[in-house]
């Protein structure tokens, strides 16, 4: 049993008192990922990675994910103007991250791993962590927090296998082979490969414009084609992320 909120409070209290437990917090977004896939991969992928990582560790619990994320940007998520893409302000996300960490710390937790699945969240998570660390320090509570984005754990040899025709970068993987393969492996019922729109990887000018220029993004909302996605590739990606993340957590928090 690794889902934190599925425990009764007495069992939870016993698991976390003394600060020895590791709390994994998945952070995602509700965002269109093309006509071939549901709008929740940025939540379901870090959640599955957190659960499988927690299973490998002695005393780790997966907290309920933070599901809403910072505004989708054209160059990394297709943009914040597609029906279904439901984003929150940076300050809301910062407050949410800070408040959740502070609450878990008040229960006795001291070790946290924040597992991000939506690129645009990154610096707002950093700010939420920074505010939580300093407000807890003012109360005399010291916490240690690891922050990671799961795709940073994919090794070069896995990239070669998953992208045999060349890798165009994580930024254009929105709705592409990476996320679609992971979803085919984890939640095949949420993917329909018949609806994949095949197109060249997106390329953008070296600047942004506001309001965003919708002509920069494909009508499908994807930034690269998911045509070569497969469940087998999803398993490879899952395994490399879970083993890399488990190892990093063990080195940092347990050894
Ligand atoms: Zn995504
Ligand atoms: Mn995203």
PDB file of N, CA and C and ligand atoms in Angstrom, residues 28-33 41-42 70 72-73 76-78 117-121 151 174-175 179, ligand 2:
ATOM      1  N   UNK A  28       1.181  17.542 -12.133  1.00  0.00           N
ATOM      2  CA  UNK A  28       0.919  17.438 -13.563  1.00  0.00           C
ATOM      3  C   UNK A  28       0.164  18.619 -14.133  1.00  0.00           C
ATOM      4  N   UNK A  29      -0.746  18.336 -15.050  1.00  0.00           N
ATOM      5  CA  UNK A  29      -1.573  19.350 -15.696  1.00  0.00           C
ATOM      6  C   UNK A  29      -2.707  18.641 -16.436  1.00  0.00           C
ATOM      7  N   UNK A  30      -3.803  19.377 -16.630  1.00  0.00           N
ATOM      8  CA  UNK A  30      -4.874  18.927 -17.516  1.00  0.00           C
ATOM      9  C   UNK A  30      -4.666  19.695 -18.820  1.00  0.00           C
ATOM     10  N   UNK A  31      -4.349  18.971 -19.873  1.00  0.00           N
ATOM     11  CA  UNK A  31      -3.914  19.645 -21.104  1.00  0.00           C
ATOM     12  C   UNK A  31      -4.166  18.721 -22.291  1.00  0.00           C
ATOM     13  N   UNK A  32      -4.671  19.289 -23.402  1.00  0.00           N
ATOM     14  CA  UNK A  32      -4.851  18.449 -24.588  1.00  0.00           C
ATOM     15  C   UNK A  32      -3.522  17.838 -24.999  1.00  0.00           C
ATOM     16  N   UNK A  33      -3.584  16.589 -25.464  1.00  0.00           N
ATOM     17  CA  UNK A  33      -2.379  15.898 -25.951  1.00  0.00           C
ATOM     18  C   UNK A  33      -2.648  15.292 -27.324  1.00  0.00           C
ATOM     19  N   UNK A  41      -2.168  12.715 -19.414  1.00  0.00           N
ATOM     20  CA  UNK A  41      -0.865  12.039 -19.303  1.00  0.00           C
ATOM     21  C   UNK A  41       0.105  12.733 -18.351  1.00  0.00           C
ATOM     22  N   UNK A  42       0.029  14.070 -18.266  1.00  0.00           N
ATOM     23  CA  UNK A  42       0.993  14.772 -17.403  1.00  0.00           C
ATOM     24  C   UNK A  42       0.761  14.452 -15.919  1.00  0.00           C
ATOM     25  N   UNK A  70       0.620  24.896 -14.483  1.00  0.00           N
ATOM     26  CA  UNK A  70       0.776  26.247 -15.030  1.00  0.00           C
ATOM     27  C   UNK A  70       0.439  26.266 -16.528  1.00  0.00           C
ATOM     28  N   UNK A  72      -0.218  26.160 -20.255  1.00  0.00           N
ATOM     29  CA  UNK A  72       0.399  25.514 -21.401  1.00  0.00           C
ATOM     30  C   UNK A  72       0.986  26.558 -22.349  1.00  0.00           C
ATOM     31  N   UNK A  73       2.229  26.342 -22.766  1.00  0.00           N
ATOM     32  CA  UNK A  73       2.881  27.252 -23.703  1.00  0.00           C
ATOM     33  C   UNK A  73       2.997  26.581 -25.075  1.00  0.00           C
ATOM     34  N   UNK A  76       5.949  24.147 -25.794  1.00  0.00           N
ATOM     35  CA  UNK A  76       6.149  22.938 -24.983  1.00  0.00           C
ATOM     36  C   UNK A  76       4.864  22.157 -24.731  1.00  0.00           C
ATOM     37  N   UNK A  77       3.687  22.812 -24.914  1.00  0.00           N
ATOM     38  CA  UNK A  77       2.445  22.103 -24.608  1.00  0.00           C
ATOM     39  C   UNK A  77       1.321  22.404 -25.591  1.00  0.00           C
ATOM     40  N   UNK A  78       1.640  23.100 -26.676  1.00  0.00           N
ATOM     41  CA  UNK A  78       0.634  23.404 -27.690  1.00  0.00           C
ATOM     42  C   UNK A  78      -0.062  24.734 -27.480  1.00  0.00           C
ATOM     43  N   UNK A 117       5.474  16.283 -14.141  1.00  0.00           N
ATOM     44  CA  UNK A 117       5.142  15.709 -15.433  1.00  0.00           C
ATOM     45  C   UNK A 117       4.734  16.753 -16.469  1.00  0.00           C
ATOM     46  N   UNK A 118       4.871  18.042 -16.140  1.00  0.00           N
ATOM     47  CA  UNK A 118       4.429  19.113 -17.055  1.00  0.00           C
ATOM     48  C   UNK A 118       5.502  20.195 -17.044  1.00  0.00           C
ATOM     49  N   UNK A 119       6.163  20.345 -18.176  1.00  0.00           N
ATOM     50  CA  UNK A 119       7.340  21.221 -18.250  1.00  0.00           C
ATOM     51  C   UNK A 119       7.094  22.624 -17.681  1.00  0.00           C
ATOM     52  N   UNK A 120       5.947  23.213 -18.033  1.00  0.00           N
ATOM     53  CA  UNK A 120       5.693  24.609 -17.667  1.00  0.00           C
ATOM     54  C   UNK A 120       5.613  24.839 -16.156  1.00  0.00           C
ATOM     55  N   UNK A 121       5.438  23.775 -15.386  1.00  0.00           N
ATOM     56  CA  UNK A 121       5.348  23.916 -13.926  1.00  0.00           C
ATOM     57  C   UNK A 121       6.684  24.252 -13.263  1.00  0.00           C
ATOM     58  N   UNK A 151      11.417  12.863 -17.401  1.00  0.00           N
ATOM     59  CA  UNK A 151      12.101  12.632 -18.679  1.00  0.00           C
ATOM     60  C   UNK A 151      13.619  12.830 -18.555  1.00  0.00           C
ATOM     61  N   UNK A 174       5.573  16.822 -26.839  1.00  0.00           N
ATOM     62  CA  UNK A 174       4.187  16.966 -26.375  1.00  0.00           C
ATOM     63  C   UNK A 174       3.224  16.167 -27.266  1.00  0.00           C
ATOM     64  N   UNK A 175       2.627  15.121 -26.688  1.00  0.00           N
ATOM     65  CA  UNK A 175       1.712  14.268 -27.443  1.00  0.00           C
ATOM     66  C   UNK A 175       2.412  13.365 -28.451  1.00  0.00           C
ATOM     67  N   UNK A 179       5.256  10.401 -24.567  1.00  0.00           N
ATOM     68  CA  UNK A 179       4.047  10.330 -23.731  1.00  0.00           C
ATOM     69  C   UNK A 179       3.065   9.285 -24.249  1.00  0.00           C
TER      70      UNK A 179
HETATM   71 MN1  LIG B   2       2.355  19.279 -20.429  1.00  0.00          MN
END
